[in-house]
N, CA and C of each residue as an Amber inpcrd file, in Angstrom:
protein
   663
 -15.6800000 -10.7230000   5.8590000 -14.5970000 -10.8230000   6.8240000
 -13.2580000 -10.5910000   6.1190000 -12.4170000  -9.8340000   6.7640000
 -11.1030000  -9.5250000   6.2050000 -10.0250000 -10.2470000   7.0160000
  -9.0210000 -10.7720000   6.3280000  -7.8990000 -11.4370000   6.9990000
  -6.8720000 -10.3630000   7.3620000  -6.8010000 -10.0370000   8.6460000
  -6.0080000  -8.9010000   9.1170000  -4.7310000  -9.3880000   9.7900000
  -3.5990000  -8.9250000   9.2760000  -2.3040000  -9.2790000   9.8680000
  -1.9460000  -8.3580000  11.0200000  -2.2570000  -7.0810000  10.8860000
  -2.0010000  -6.1420000  11.9780000  -2.7900000  -4.8550000  11.7660000
  -2.9950000  -4.1520000  12.8670000  -3.6330000  -2.8380000  12.8670000
  -2.8160000  -1.9500000  13.7940000  -2.4420000  -0.7700000  13.3250000
  -1.6530000   0.1160000  14.1790000  -1.8220000   1.5590000  13.7300000
  -1.5250000   2.4740000  14.6350000  -1.6030000   3.9080000  14.3630000
  -0.1950000   4.4710000  14.2700000   0.0630000   5.2500000  13.2300000
   1.4020000   5.7940000  13.0290000   1.3060000   7.0310000  12.1390000
   2.4090000   7.3840000  11.5130000   2.4640000   8.4710000  10.5420000
   2.6520000   7.8690000   9.1570000   1.8520000   8.2820000   8.2050000
   2.0520000   7.8240000   6.8330000   3.3820000   8.3680000   6.3230000
   4.2230000   7.4900000   5.8110000   5.5740000   7.8980000   5.4160000
   5.8030000   7.9860000   3.9250000   4.7670000   7.7620000   3.1050000
   4.9710000   7.6980000   1.6610000   3.9020000   8.4810000   0.9070000
   4.2730000   8.9640000  -0.2700000   3.3110000   9.5350000  -1.1950000
   2.6460000  10.8200000  -0.7130000   1.4520000  11.0670000  -1.2250000
   0.7620000  12.3400000  -1.0130000   0.4210000  12.6190000   0.4370000
   0.1970000  11.5630000   1.2210000  -0.2250000  11.7360000   2.6100000
   0.9490000  11.6590000   3.5920000   2.1620000  11.8080000   3.0930000
   3.3320000  11.7880000   3.9720000   3.1490000  12.7720000   5.1240000
   3.3550000  12.2710000   6.3310000   3.2360000  13.1050000   7.5200000
   1.8790000  13.0580000   8.1850000   0.8910000  12.4500000   7.5180000
  -0.4620000  12.4170000   8.0790000  -0.5920000  11.3070000   9.1090000
  -1.1740000  11.6260000  10.2550000  -1.4890000  10.5960000  11.2390000
  -2.4640000   9.6070000  10.6070000  -2.1620000   8.3230000  10.7150000
  -2.9320000   7.3190000   9.9810000  -3.0770000   6.0390000  10.7870000
  -4.1910000   5.3740000  10.5660000  -4.3890000   4.0200000  11.0790000
  -4.1570000   3.0640000   9.9210000  -3.2430000   2.1320000  10.1100000
  -2.9400000   1.1620000   9.0600000  -3.6520000  -0.1580000   9.3460000
  -4.3230000  -0.6740000   8.3280000  -4.8860000  -2.0240000   8.3640000
  -4.0940000  -2.8460000   7.3550000  -3.3240000  -3.8000000   7.8510000
  -2.5160000  -4.6380000   6.9570000  -3.2100000  -5.9880000   6.7780000
  -3.5710000  -6.2870000   5.5400000  -4.2870000  -7.5170000   5.2410000
  -3.3330000  -8.6340000   4.8270000  -3.7360000  -9.8490000   5.1120000
  -2.9040000 -11.0230000   4.8420000  -3.1880000 -11.5680000   3.4460000
  -2.1200000 -11.9660000   2.7540000  -2.2580000 -12.6090000   1.4620000
  -1.7000000 -11.7790000   0.3260000  -0.7390000 -12.3480000  -0.4310000
  -0.2200000 -11.6840000  -1.6250000   0.5500000 -12.6970000  -2.4690000
   0.1460000 -12.8790000  -3.7380000   0.8420000 -13.8010000  -4.6250000
   1.7800000 -13.1120000  -5.6110000   1.9680000 -11.7940000  -5.4850000
   2.6900000 -11.0430000  -6.5110000   4.1780000 -11.3810000  -6.5190000
   4.7910000 -11.4810000  -5.3320000   6.1650000 -11.9700000  -5.2400000
   7.2580000 -10.9680000  -5.5270000   7.1700000  -9.7570000  -4.9640000
   8.2200000  -8.7530000  -5.1520000   9.4740000  -9.1480000  -4.3670000
  10.6070000  -9.1810000  -5.0400000  11.8370000  -9.6600000  -4.3970000
  12.2800000  -8.7720000  -3.2520000  12.0070000  -7.4640000  -3.3330000
  12.4470000  -6.5210000  -2.2990000  11.3870000  -6.2580000  -1.2300000
  10.2820000  -6.9780000  -1.2710000   9.1770000  -6.7430000  -0.3350000
   9.6630000  -6.7830000   1.1130000   9.2250000  -5.8120000   1.8980000
   9.6130000  -5.7860000   3.3160000   8.5050000  -6.3080000   4.2220000
   7.4720000  -6.9170000   3.6190000   6.4030000  -7.5400000   4.4210000
   6.0860000  -8.9410000   3.8760000   7.1170000  -9.7160000   3.6250000
   6.9120000 -11.0590000   3.0620000   6.1260000 -11.9650000   4.0100000
   6.0770000 -11.6030000   5.2730000   5.2970000 -12.3990000   6.2220000
   3.8000000 -12.3000000   5.9430000   3.3920000 -11.3650000   5.0940000
   1.9680000 -11.2380000   4.7580000   1.5930000 -12.0390000   3.5170000
   2.5270000 -12.7150000   2.8960000   2.2280000 -13.4220000   1.6470000
   1.3230000 -14.6400000   1.8330000   1.6930000 -15.5960000   2.6910000
   0.8890000 -16.8280000   2.7750000  -0.3680000 -16.6460000   3.6090000
  -1.3810000 -17.4170000   3.2890000  -2.5980000 -17.4570000   4.1060000
  -2.8100000 -18.9020000   4.5250000  -2.4750000 -19.1760000   5.7600000
  -2.5890000 -20.5230000   6.2970000  -3.6430000 -20.5540000   7.4000000
  -4.5470000 -21.5190000   7.3110000  -5.5790000 -21.6490000   8.3380000
  -4.9660000 -21.8730000   9.7080000  -3.8150000 -22.5060000   9.7510000
  -3.1430000 -22.7790000  11.0220000  -2.6290000 -21.5120000  11.6910000
  -2.5160000 -20.4300000  10.9210000  -2.0010000 -19.1720000  11.4590000
  -3.1060000 -18.2270000  11.9290000  -4.3500000 -18.6530000  11.8550000
  -5.4450000 -17.7960000  12.2990000  -5.4600000 -17.6820000  13.8140000
  -5.6550000 -16.4620000  14.2970000  -5.7100000 -16.1770000  15.7260000
  -6.8770000 -15.2320000  16.0150000  -7.2680000 -15.1170000  17.2870000
  -8.2590000 -14.0840000  17.6450000  -7.6830000 -12.6920000  17.4250000
  -8.5400000 -11.7340000  17.1630000  -8.0990000 -10.3680000  16.9250000
  -7.2900000  -9.8220000  18.0930000  -7.6660000 -10.1780000  19.3000000
  -6.9410000  -9.6920000  20.4740000  -5.4790000 -10.0700000  20.4510000
  -5.1620000 -11.2570000  19.9430000  -3.7660000 -11.6950000  19.8510000
  -3.0170000 -10.9490000  18.7530000  -3.7320000 -10.5940000  17.6980000
  -3.0990000  -9.8550000  16.6040000  -2.6930000  -8.4580000  17.0640000
  -3.5450000  -7.8300000  17.8490000  -3.2890000  -6.4590000  18.2860000
  -2.0560000  -6.3590000  19.1730000  -1.8000000  -7.3700000  19.9710000
  -0.7130000  -7.2740000  20.9420000   0.5870000  -7.9090000  20.4650000
   0.6130000  -8.4770000  19.2600000   1.8480000  -9.1230000  18.8340000
   2.9420000  -8.0820000  18.6200000   4.1640000  -8.4490000  18.9220000
   5.2850000  -7.5030000  18.9070000   6.3130000  -7.8140000  17.8320000
   6.0530000  -8.8220000  17.0100000   6.9780000  -9.1780000  15.9390000
   6.1920000  -9.4630000  14.6670000   6.8590000  -9.3520000  13.5270000
   6.2170000  -9.6540000  12.2500000   6.0180000 -11.1610000  12.1280000
   4.7740000 -11.5800000  11.9530000   4.4680000 -12.9990000  11.8390000
   3.4120000 -13.2050000  10.7580000   3.1870000 -14.4630000  10.4060000
   2.1750000 -14.8110000   9.4160000   0.7910000 -14.9700000  10.0370000
   0.6570000 -14.6890000  11.3240000  -0.6360000 -14.8200000  11.9850000
  -1.6180000 -13.7610000  11.4970000  -2.8810000 -14.1250000  11.4360000
  -3.9290000 -13.2180000  10.9840000  -5.2200000 -13.5280000  11.7300000
  -6.1290000 -12.5790000  11.6840000  -7.4410000 -12.7440000  12.3050000
  -8.5180000 -12.4130000  11.2840000  -9.6250000 -13.1280000  11.3430000
 -10.7840000 -12.8300000  10.4980000 -11.6060000 -11.7540000  11.1980000
 -11.7420000 -10.5990000  10.5500000 -12.3320000  -9.4350000  11.2100000
 -13.3470000  -8.7810000  10.2710000 -14.4720000  -8.3710000  10.8050000
 -15.4700000  -7.6650000  10.0120000 -15.1580000  -6.1730000  10.0110000
 -15.7820000  -5.4580000   9.0820000 -15.6120000  -4.0080000   9.0330000
 -16.0680000  -3.3620000  10.3330000 -17.1930000  -3.8150000  10.8720000
 -17.7060000  -3.2550000  12.1130000 -16.7530000  -3.5000000  13.2750000
 -16.1440000  -4.6830000  13.3060000 -15.1850000  -4.9850000  14.3780000
 -13.9660000  -4.0760000  14.2980000 -13.5410000  -3.7510000  13.0930000
 -12.3870000  -2.8670000  12.9350000 -12.6910000  -1.4670000  13.4600000
 -13.8570000  -0.9550000  13.1360000 -14.2390000   0.3760000  13.6230000
 -14.3200000   0.3850000  15.1480000 -14.8770000  -0.6650000  15.7240000
 -14.9450000  -0.7820000  17.1800000 -13.5530000  -0.8450000  17.7840000
 -12.6640000  -1.5710000  17.1150000 -11.2830000  -1.6890000  17.5870000
 -10.6020000  -0.3270000  17.6470000 -10.8140000   0.5160000  16.6390000
 -10.1930000   1.8410000  16.6380000 -10.5510000   2.5950000  17.9220000
 -11.8190000   2.5180000  18.2980000 -12.2790000   3.2070000  19.5030000
 -11.6660000   2.5830000  20.7520000 -11.6570000   1.2450000  20.7990000
 -11.1060000   0.5390000  21.9590000  -9.6290000   0.8560000  22.1570000
  -8.8960000   1.0090000  21.0520000  -7.4580000   1.2890000  21.1270000
  -7.1590000   2.7620000  21.3600000  -8.1860000   3.5960000  21.2870000
  -7.9830000   5.0200000  21.5150000  -7.3090000   5.7370000  20.3630000
  -7.4190000   5.1840000  19.1650000  -6.8020000   5.8240000  18.0100000
  -7.4610000   7.1840000  17.7390000  -6.6440000   8.1770000  17.4330000
  -7.1380000   9.5270000  17.1660000  -7.0960000   9.8760000  15.6730000
  -6.2670000   9.1880000  14.8970000  -6.1360000   9.4840000  13.4670000
  -7.4700000   9.2600000  12.7550000  -7.7220000  10.0690000  11.7400000
  -8.9640000   9.9500000  10.9770000  -8.7100000   9.5370000   9.5260000
  -7.4680000   9.1800000   9.2320000  -7.1080000   8.6770000   7.9040000
  -6.7290000   7.2070000   8.0400000  -7.3330000   6.3500000   7.2310000
  -7.1010000   4.9070000   7.3180000  -6.4430000   4.4200000   6.0370000
  -5.3130000   3.7440000   6.1880000  -4.5740000   3.1970000   5.0520000
  -4.7460000   1.6810000   5.0490000  -5.2760000   1.1460000   3.9620000
  -5.4760000  -0.2950000   3.8280000  -4.3820000  -0.8290000   2.9070000
  -3.5520000  -1.6970000   3.4560000  -2.3840000  -2.1640000   2.7410000
  -2.2590000  -3.6760000   2.9240000  -1.1060000  -4.2240000   2.6260000
  -0.9610000  -5.6770000   2.7090000   0.4830000  -6.0830000   2.8270000
   0.7550000  -7.3010000   2.2900000  -0.1040000  -8.0590000   1.3900000
  -0.6090000  -7.2580000   0.1930000  -1.5870000  -7.8500000  -0.4570000
  -2.2670000  -7.2060000  -1.5690000  -3.7250000  -6.9950000  -1.1730000
  -4.0700000  -5.7810000  -0.7470000  -5.4160000  -5.5450000  -0.2120000
  -6.5260000  -5.7360000  -1.2370000  -6.2180000  -5.5570000  -2.5120000
  -7.2790000  -5.6460000  -3.5210000  -7.6310000  -7.0810000  -3.8950000
  -7.0740000  -8.0410000  -3.1850000  -7.5950000  -9.4010000  -3.2440000
  -8.9890000  -9.4420000  -2.6140000  -9.3160000  -8.4170000  -1.8450000
 -10.5890000  -8.3320000  -1.1250000 -11.4680000  -7.2410000  -1.7410000
 -12.7750000  -7.3730000  -1.5720000 -13.7020000  -6.3000000  -1.8970000
 -13.6700000  -5.3090000  -0.7320000 -13.0800000  -4.1650000  -0.9600000
 -12.8790000  -3.1870000   0.1070000 -14.0140000  -2.1790000   0.2160000
 -15.0160000  -2.3080000  -0.6400000 -16.1260000  -1.3560000  -0.6360000
 -16.8660000  -1.3140000   0.6980000 -17.2870000  -2.4540000   1.2670000
 -18.0140000  -2.3900000   2.5420000 -17.2050000  -1.7360000   3.6590000
 -15.9250000  -2.0690000   3.7390000 -15.0720000  -1.5040000   4.7820000
 -14.9190000  -0.0030000   4.5960000 -14.6050000   0.4260000   3.3810000
 -14.3880000   1.8500000   3.1430000 -15.6770000   2.6550000   3.3440000
 -16.7900000   2.1230000   2.8980000 -18.0580000   2.8460000   3.0720000
 -18.3960000   3.0280000   4.5450000 -18.1510000   1.9980000   5.3410000
 -18.4090000   2.1250000   6.7780000 -17.4790000   3.1540000   7.3990000
 -16.2060000   3.1220000   7.0300000 -15.2500000   4.0920000   7.5620000
 -15.6500000   5.5170000   7.1840000 -16.0730000   5.7050000   5.9480000
 -16.5010000   7.0470000   5.5290000 -17.6910000   7.5260000   6.3490000
 -18.6180000   6.6120000   6.6200000 -19.8080000   6.9910000   7.3910000
 -19.4600000   7.3760000   8.8270000 -18.2940000   6.9340000   9.2940000
 -17.8420000   7.2550000  10.6530000 -16.8680000   8.4350000  10.6730000
 -16.6850000   9.0830000   9.5250000 -15.8580000  10.2840000   9.4880000
 -14.4050000  10.0630000   9.1360000 -14.0490000   8.8670000   8.7010000
 -12.6690000   8.5760000   8.3080000 -12.4790000   8.7890000   6.8090000
 -11.2830000   9.1720000   6.4100000 -10.8880000   9.1070000   5.0050000
 -10.1390000   7.7960000   4.8010000 -10.1360000   7.2960000   3.5760000
  -9.5090000   5.9980000   3.3150000  -8.5320000   6.0780000   2.1520000
  -7.5380000   5.2080000   2.2300000  -6.5090000   5.1020000   1.1930000
  -6.1610000   3.6320000   1.0140000  -5.9900000   3.2080000  -0.2160000
  -5.5780000   1.8390000  -0.5240000  -4.1990000   1.8880000  -1.1610000
  -3.3090000   1.0030000  -0.7230000  -2.0000000   0.8470000  -1.3510000
  -1.9670000  -0.5160000  -2.0310000  -1.9030000  -0.5330000  -3.3590000
  -2.0190000  -1.7680000  -4.1130000  -0.9580000  -1.8660000  -5.2070000
  -0.6840000  -3.0930000  -5.6090000   0.2770000  -3.3410000  -6.6840000
  -0.3220000  -3.1170000  -8.0640000  -1.6360000  -2.9580000  -8.1280000
  -2.2930000  -2.7570000  -9.4070000  -2.5350000  -4.0290000 -10.1940000
  -2.3880000  -5.1650000  -9.5450000  -2.5400000  -6.4530000 -10.2380000
  -3.9140000  -7.0790000 -10.0240000  -4.7590000  -6.4280000  -9.2320000
  -6.1210000  -6.9020000  -8.9900000  -7.0900000  -5.7580000  -9.2640000
  -8.3130000  -6.1040000  -9.6530000  -9.3480000  -5.0920000  -9.8130000
  -9.5750000  -4.3910000  -8.4720000  -9.7170000  -3.0850000  -8.5250000
  -9.8780000  -2.3010000  -7.3090000 -11.3590000  -2.1130000  -7.0280000
 -11.8060000  -2.6580000  -5.9180000 -13.2020000  -2.5530000  -5.5120000
 -13.2660000  -1.6560000  -4.2800000 -13.6170000  -0.3930000  -4.5260000
 -13.6360000   0.6060000  -3.4580000 -14.4850000   1.7840000  -3.9060000
 -15.0040000   2.5660000  -2.9580000 -15.7960000   3.7420000  -3.3200000
 -14.9620000   4.7860000  -4.0520000 -15.6540000   5.6560000  -4.7590000
 -14.9800000   6.6920000  -5.5480000 -14.1320000   7.6130000  -4.6760000
 -14.5880000   7.8980000  -3.4380000 -13.8630000   8.8530000  -2.6030000
 -12.6310000   8.2490000  -1.9330000 -12.4360000   6.9500000  -2.0460000
 -11.2210000   6.3310000  -1.5170000 -10.0190000   6.7090000  -2.3830000
  -8.9560000   7.1730000  -1.7260000  -7.7160000   7.5210000  -2.4380000
  -6.9810000   6.2290000  -2.7660000  -6.6300000   6.0520000  -4.0330000
  -5.9670000   4.8190000  -4.4640000  -4.5330000   5.1140000  -4.8680000
  -3.6070000   4.4550000  -4.1920000  -2.1920000   4.5140000  -4.5230000
  -1.8140000   3.2190000  -5.2210000  -1.4580000   3.3000000  -6.4830000
  -0.9790000   2.1280000  -7.2090000   0.5390000   2.1820000  -7.2530000
   1.1490000   1.1550000  -6.6750000   2.5970000   1.0060000  -6.7440000
   2.8630000  -0.1610000  -7.6830000   2.9230000   0.1030000  -8.9870000
   2.8770000  -0.9740000  -9.9830000   4.0710000  -1.9210000  -9.8990000
   3.7510000  -3.1910000  -9.8540000   4.7740000  -4.2240000  -9.7660000
   4.8570000  -4.9640000 -11.1060000   5.9650000  -4.7510000 -11.8040000
   6.1380000  -5.2490000 -13.1680000   7.1140000  -6.4270000 -13.1720000
   6.7320000  -7.5000000 -13.8620000   7.6010000  -8.6730000 -14.0380000
   8.0650000  -9.2750000 -12.7090000   7.1500000  -9.3880000 -11.7710000
   7.4610000 -10.0170000 -10.5000000   7.3270000 -11.5420000 -10.6130000
   7.7860000 -12.2340000  -9.5800000   7.8420000 -13.6990000  -9.6130000
   6.4730000 -14.3450000  -9.7900000   5.4290000 -13.6920000  -9.2930000
   4.0960000 -14.2720000  -9.3890000   3.5010000 -14.2560000 -10.7800000
   4.0830000 -13.4670000 -11.6800000   3.6180000 -13.4300000 -13.0560000
   2.3810000 -12.5930000 -13.3000000   1.9810000 -11.7820000 -12.3430000
   0.7730000 -10.9670000 -12.4940000   1.0720000  -9.7000000 -13.3060000
   0.0970000  -9.2830000 -14.0980000   0.2310000  -8.0850000 -14.9110000
  -0.4250000  -6.8940000 -14.2030000   0.1510000  -5.7270000 -14.3900000
  -0.4700000  -4.5070000 -13.8860000  -1.6670000  -4.1910000 -14.7810000
  -2.8390000  -4.0130000 -14.1870000  -4.0770000  -3.8390000 -14.9310000
  -4.2740000  -2.3760000 -15.3420000  -4.7250000  -2.1800000 -16.5790000
  -5.0410000  -0.8360000 -17.0340000  -6.1300000  -0.2130000 -16.1620000
  -7.0900000  -1.0190000 -15.7520000  -8.1720000  -0.5020000 -14.9090000
  -7.6410000   0.0420000 -13.5920000  -6.5900000  -0.5790000 -13.0610000
  -5.9890000  -0.0990000 -11.8120000  -5.2610000   1.2230000 -12.0460000
  -4.5360000   1.3180000 -13.1530000  -3.8510000   2.5670000 -13.4800000
  -4.8630000   3.6890000 -13.6950000  -5.9680000   3.3810000 -14.3610000
  -6.9990000   4.3920000 -14.6040000  -7.6180000   4.8740000 -13.2950000
  -7.7920000   3.9590000 -12.3420000  -8.4340000   4.3020000 -11.0610000
  -7.5000000   5.0520000 -10.1310000  -6.2100000   4.9190000 -10.3200000
  -5.2300000   5.4670000  -9.3780000  -5.3370000   6.9790000  -9.2530000
  -5.2780000   7.4580000  -8.0190000  -5.1040000   8.8860000  -7.7610000
  -3.6300000   9.2600000  -7.8060000  -2.7920000   8.3230000  -7.3650000
  -1.3490000   8.5120000  -7.4680000  -0.7120000   7.1930000  -7.8850000
   0.3520000   7.3020000  -8.6590000   1.1420000   6.1420000  -9.0640000
   2.5150000   6.3180000  -8.4330000   2.8710000   5.3900000  -7.5590000
   4.1130000   5.4760000  -6.7770000   4.9860000   4.2920000  -7.1700000
   5.9930000   4.5740000  -8.0070000   6.7440000   3.4840000  -8.6390000
   8.0700000   3.2330000  -7.9220000   8.3220000   2.0020000  -7.4890000
   9.6130000   1.6740000  -6.8790000  10.7040000   1.5950000  -7.9390000
  11.8430000   2.2280000  -7.6690000  12.9260000   2.2640000  -8.6540000
  14.2750000   1.9560000  -8.0150000  15.1140000   1.2610000  -8.7990000
  16.4930000   1.0260000  -8.3920000  17.4410000   1.2230000  -9.5590000
  16.9260000   1.0850000 -10.7930000  17.7680000   1.1920000 -11.9820000
  16.9620000   1.7260000 -13.1560000  17.6730000   2.0280000 -14.2330000
  17.0580000   2.6720000 -15.3950000  15.8730000   1.8930000 -15.9570000
  15.9460000   0.5650000 -15.9140000  14.8680000  -0.2280000 -16.5100000
  13.5330000   0.0220000 -15.8010000  13.5790000   0.3820000 -14.5340000
  12.3470000   0.6740000 -13.8060000  11.7100000   1.9630000 -14.3210000
  12.5190000   2.9140000 -14.7430000  11.9900000   4.1360000 -15.3460000
  11.3220000   3.8020000 -16.6760000  11.9800000   2.9580000 -17.4710000
  11.4080000   2.5480000 -18.7570000  10.0720000   1.8350000 -18.5510000
   9.9980000   0.9840000 -17.5210000   8.7430000   0.2790000 -17.2290000
   7.6270000   1.2600000 -16.8910000   7.9600000   2.2620000 -16.0840000
   6.9540000   3.2520000 -15.6950000   6.4680000   4.0420000 -16.9070000
   7.3770000   4.4620000 -17.7550000   6.9960000   5.2280000 -18.9370000
   6.0460000   4.4150000 -19.8250000   6.3020000   3.1180000 -19.9540000
   5.4240000   2.2570000 -20.7440000   4.0410000   2.1480000 -20.0940000
   4.0170000   2.0220000 -18.7680000   2.7370000   1.9420000 -18.0650000
   1.9260000   3.2310000 -18.2210000   2.5990000   4.3600000 -18.1270000
   1.9050000   5.6470000 -18.1920000   1.2850000   5.8970000 -19.5580000
   1.7910000   5.2140000 -20.5800000   1.2070000   5.3430000 -21.9140000
  -0.1710000   4.6880000 -21.9900000  -0.4840000   3.8340000 -21.0050000
  -1.7420000   3.0930000 -21.0230000  -2.9020000   3.8640000 -20.3800000
  -2.6010000   4.9790000 -19.7360000  -3.6430000   5.6660000 -18.9740000
  -3.5420000   7.1710000 -19.1650000  -4.6070000   7.8650000 -18.8680000
  -4.6240000   9.3180000 -18.9010000  -4.0480000   9.8260000 -17.5790000
  -2.9250000  10.4830000 -17.6450000  -2.2260000  10.9090000 -16.4310000
  -2.7130000  12.2500000 -15.8910000  -3.6400000  12.8700000 -16.5880000
  -4.1490000  14.1630000 -16.1310000  -4.7620000  14.0230000 -14.7430000
  -4.2800000  14.8140000 -13.8080000  -4.8020000  14.7850000 -12.4500000
  -4.1690000  13.7430000 -11.5480000  -3.3370000  12.8800000 -12.1050000
  -2.6740000  11.8590000 -11.2820000  -1.3260000  12.3850000 -10.7880000
  -0.9610000  12.0150000  -9.5790000   0.3540000  12.3440000  -9.0470000
   1.2810000  11.1680000  -9.3020000   2.4650000  11.4530000  -9.8210000
   3.4330000  10.4020000 -10.1380000   4.6270000  10.5390000  -9.1970000
   4.8890000   9.4760000  -8.4460000   5.9990000   9.4520000  -7.4950000
   7.0150000   8.3780000  -7.8870000   8.2760000   8.6610000  -7.6230000
   9.3200000   7.6400000  -7.6740000   9.7690000   7.3720000  -6.2500000
   9.8910000   6.0900000  -5.9130000  10.3000000   5.7030000  -4.5620000
  11.5200000   4.7900000  -4.6440000  12.6800000   5.2710000  -4.1840000
  13.8910000   4.4500000  -4.2480000  13.7290000   3.1570000  -3.4510000
  14.1130000   2.0480000  -4.0540000  14.0140000   0.7510000  -3.3930000
  15.0920000   0.6340000  -2.3230000  14.6770000   0.2640000  -1.1240000
  15.6050000  -0.0200000  -0.0160000  16.5070000   1.1570000   0.3300000
  16.0830000   2.3650000  -0.0120000  16.8390000   3.5760000   0.3350000
  18.2770000   3.5510000  -0.1900000  18.5110000   2.8250000  -1.2720000
  19.8510000   2.7560000  -1.8510000  20.2480000   4.1370000  -2.3770000
  21.5210000   4.5090000  -2.1800000  21.9750000   5.8370000  -2.6150000
  21.8520000   5.9850000  -4.1270000  22.2620000   4.9460000  -4.8630000
  22.2020000   5.0020000  -6.3250000  20.7590000   5.1400000  -6.8060000
  19.8710000   4.4050000  -6.1480000  18.4590000   4.4780000  -6.5160000
  17.8830000   5.8580000  -6.2060000  18.2850000   6.4200000  -5.0850000
  17.7980000   7.7460000  -4.7040000  18.2800000   8.8030000  -5.6900000
  19.5380000   8.7210000  -6.0780000  20.0810000   9.6860000  -7.0410000
  19.3740000   9.5700000  -8.3840000  19.0990000   8.3430000  -8.8110000
  18.3780000   8.1320000 -10.0620000  16.9700000   8.7230000  -9.9710000
  16.2900000   8.4470000  -8.8580000  14.9260000   8.9340000  -8.6840000
  14.8800000  10.4590000  -8.7160000  15.8210000  11.1120000  -8.0570000
  15.8550000  12.5760000  -8.0440000  16.0670000  13.1120000  -9.4600000
  16.9950000  12.5130000 -10.1980000  17.2740000  12.9640000 -11.5620000
  16.0450000  12.8140000 -12.4590000  15.3400000  11.7000000 -12.3120000
  14.1700000  11.4550000 -13.1540000  12.9780000  12.3240000 -12.7530000
  12.8730000  12.6330000 -11.4640000  11.8240000  13.5510000 -11.0200000
  12.0450000  14.9260000 -11.6430000  13.2880000  15.3510000 -11.7160000
  13.6000000  16.6240000 -12.3520000  13.2860000  16.5740000 -13.8480000
  13.6530000  15.4720000 -14.4820000  13.4890000  15.3450000 -15.9330000
  12.0250000  15.3470000 -16.3450000  11.1850000  14.5960000 -15.5800000
   9.8010000  14.4050000 -15.9920000   8.7990000  15.1990000 -15.1440000
   9.3130000  15.9970000 -14.2130000   8.4460000  16.7790000 -13.3250000
   7.5590000  15.8690000 -12.4700000   8.1320000  14.7640000 -11.9930000
   7.4590000  13.8610000 -11.0770000   7.8030000  14.2540000  -9.6420000
   7.3930000  13.4410000  -8.6860000   7.6540000  13.7110000  -7.2700000
   8.4680000  12.5780000  -6.6540000   9.1560000  12.8860000  -5.5700000
   9.9790000  11.9000000  -4.8670000   9.2770000  11.4540000  -3.5950000
   9.2390000  10.1430000  -3.3710000   8.7220000   9.5660000  -2.1290000
   9.8690000   8.8150000  -1.4640000  10.2190000   9.2070000  -0.2450000
  11.4470000   8.6860000   0.3670000  11.2220000   7.7900000   1.5850000
  10.0070000   7.3010000   1.8010000   9.7200000   6.4210000   2.9370000
  10.2240000   7.0280000   4.2570000   9.6140000   8.1370000   4.6110000
  10.0080000   8.9010000   5.7880000   9.9920000   8.0470000   7.0440000
   9.0550000   7.1180000   7.1560000   8.9650000   6.3010000   8.3690000
  10.2260000   5.4650000   8.5950000  10.9000000   5.0570000   7.5080000
  12.1200000   4.2760000   7.6740000  13.2650000   5.1580000   8.1710000
  13.3070000   6.3940000   7.7080000  14.3290000   7.3130000   8.2010000
  14.0910000   7.6490000   9.6830000  12.8310000   7.6900000  10.0650000
  12.4950000   7.9910000  11.4620000  12.5930000   6.7720000  12.3680000
  12.6540000   5.5920000  11.7550000  12.7390000   4.3630000  12.5460000
  11.4350000   4.0050000  13.2320000  10.2890000   4.3020000  12.5570000
   8.9980000   3.9580000  13.1190000   8.2660000   3.0140000  12.1700000
   7.1870000   2.4070000  12.6390000   6.4170000   1.4790000  11.8150000
   5.7350000   2.2130000  10.6660000
């Protein structure tokens, strides 16, 4: 059973799948503690906040409520909601607190592609064909370390940046893994102009890519 904060269909706004119609599964629970996190309502897991899945689907505001849902129930929900997207993004919270293999395998068997967005602080349990986006969180309040195994598994590394020290952190992380075949993105934190200018300059310098959170510019979820 997965603790699900919300499920919705939208356009992926970040990284390699930018522009792709996607179904997002947002899982509850994260101890990493990123100061700029825009989904802090997914951090705590309280038994008092558990609700039926039907209530989760219709909620209209960000809340700490979650539902215990099986992989099979999620696939059924996609059909019930009339979702047309065939790409599923599993995010959080920190989705890799969970074993995502059963969910991803079922989705693949039903014709969906899968993607995980993780901080890289937990072991990644997912099938080989699942696309893994590691957005490494360094020196966060929770004290968790970015795992070499997560960097090795990543198909893309999407690093949040606001200042020069974030570039230095990324360069140190990249020394721990073989970057051949991996896509490296810089994503300006909070769409700050200074952060965006820094990210563009560093993308030019190191031949990386820019991720600009298109969904925020469009004003969609």
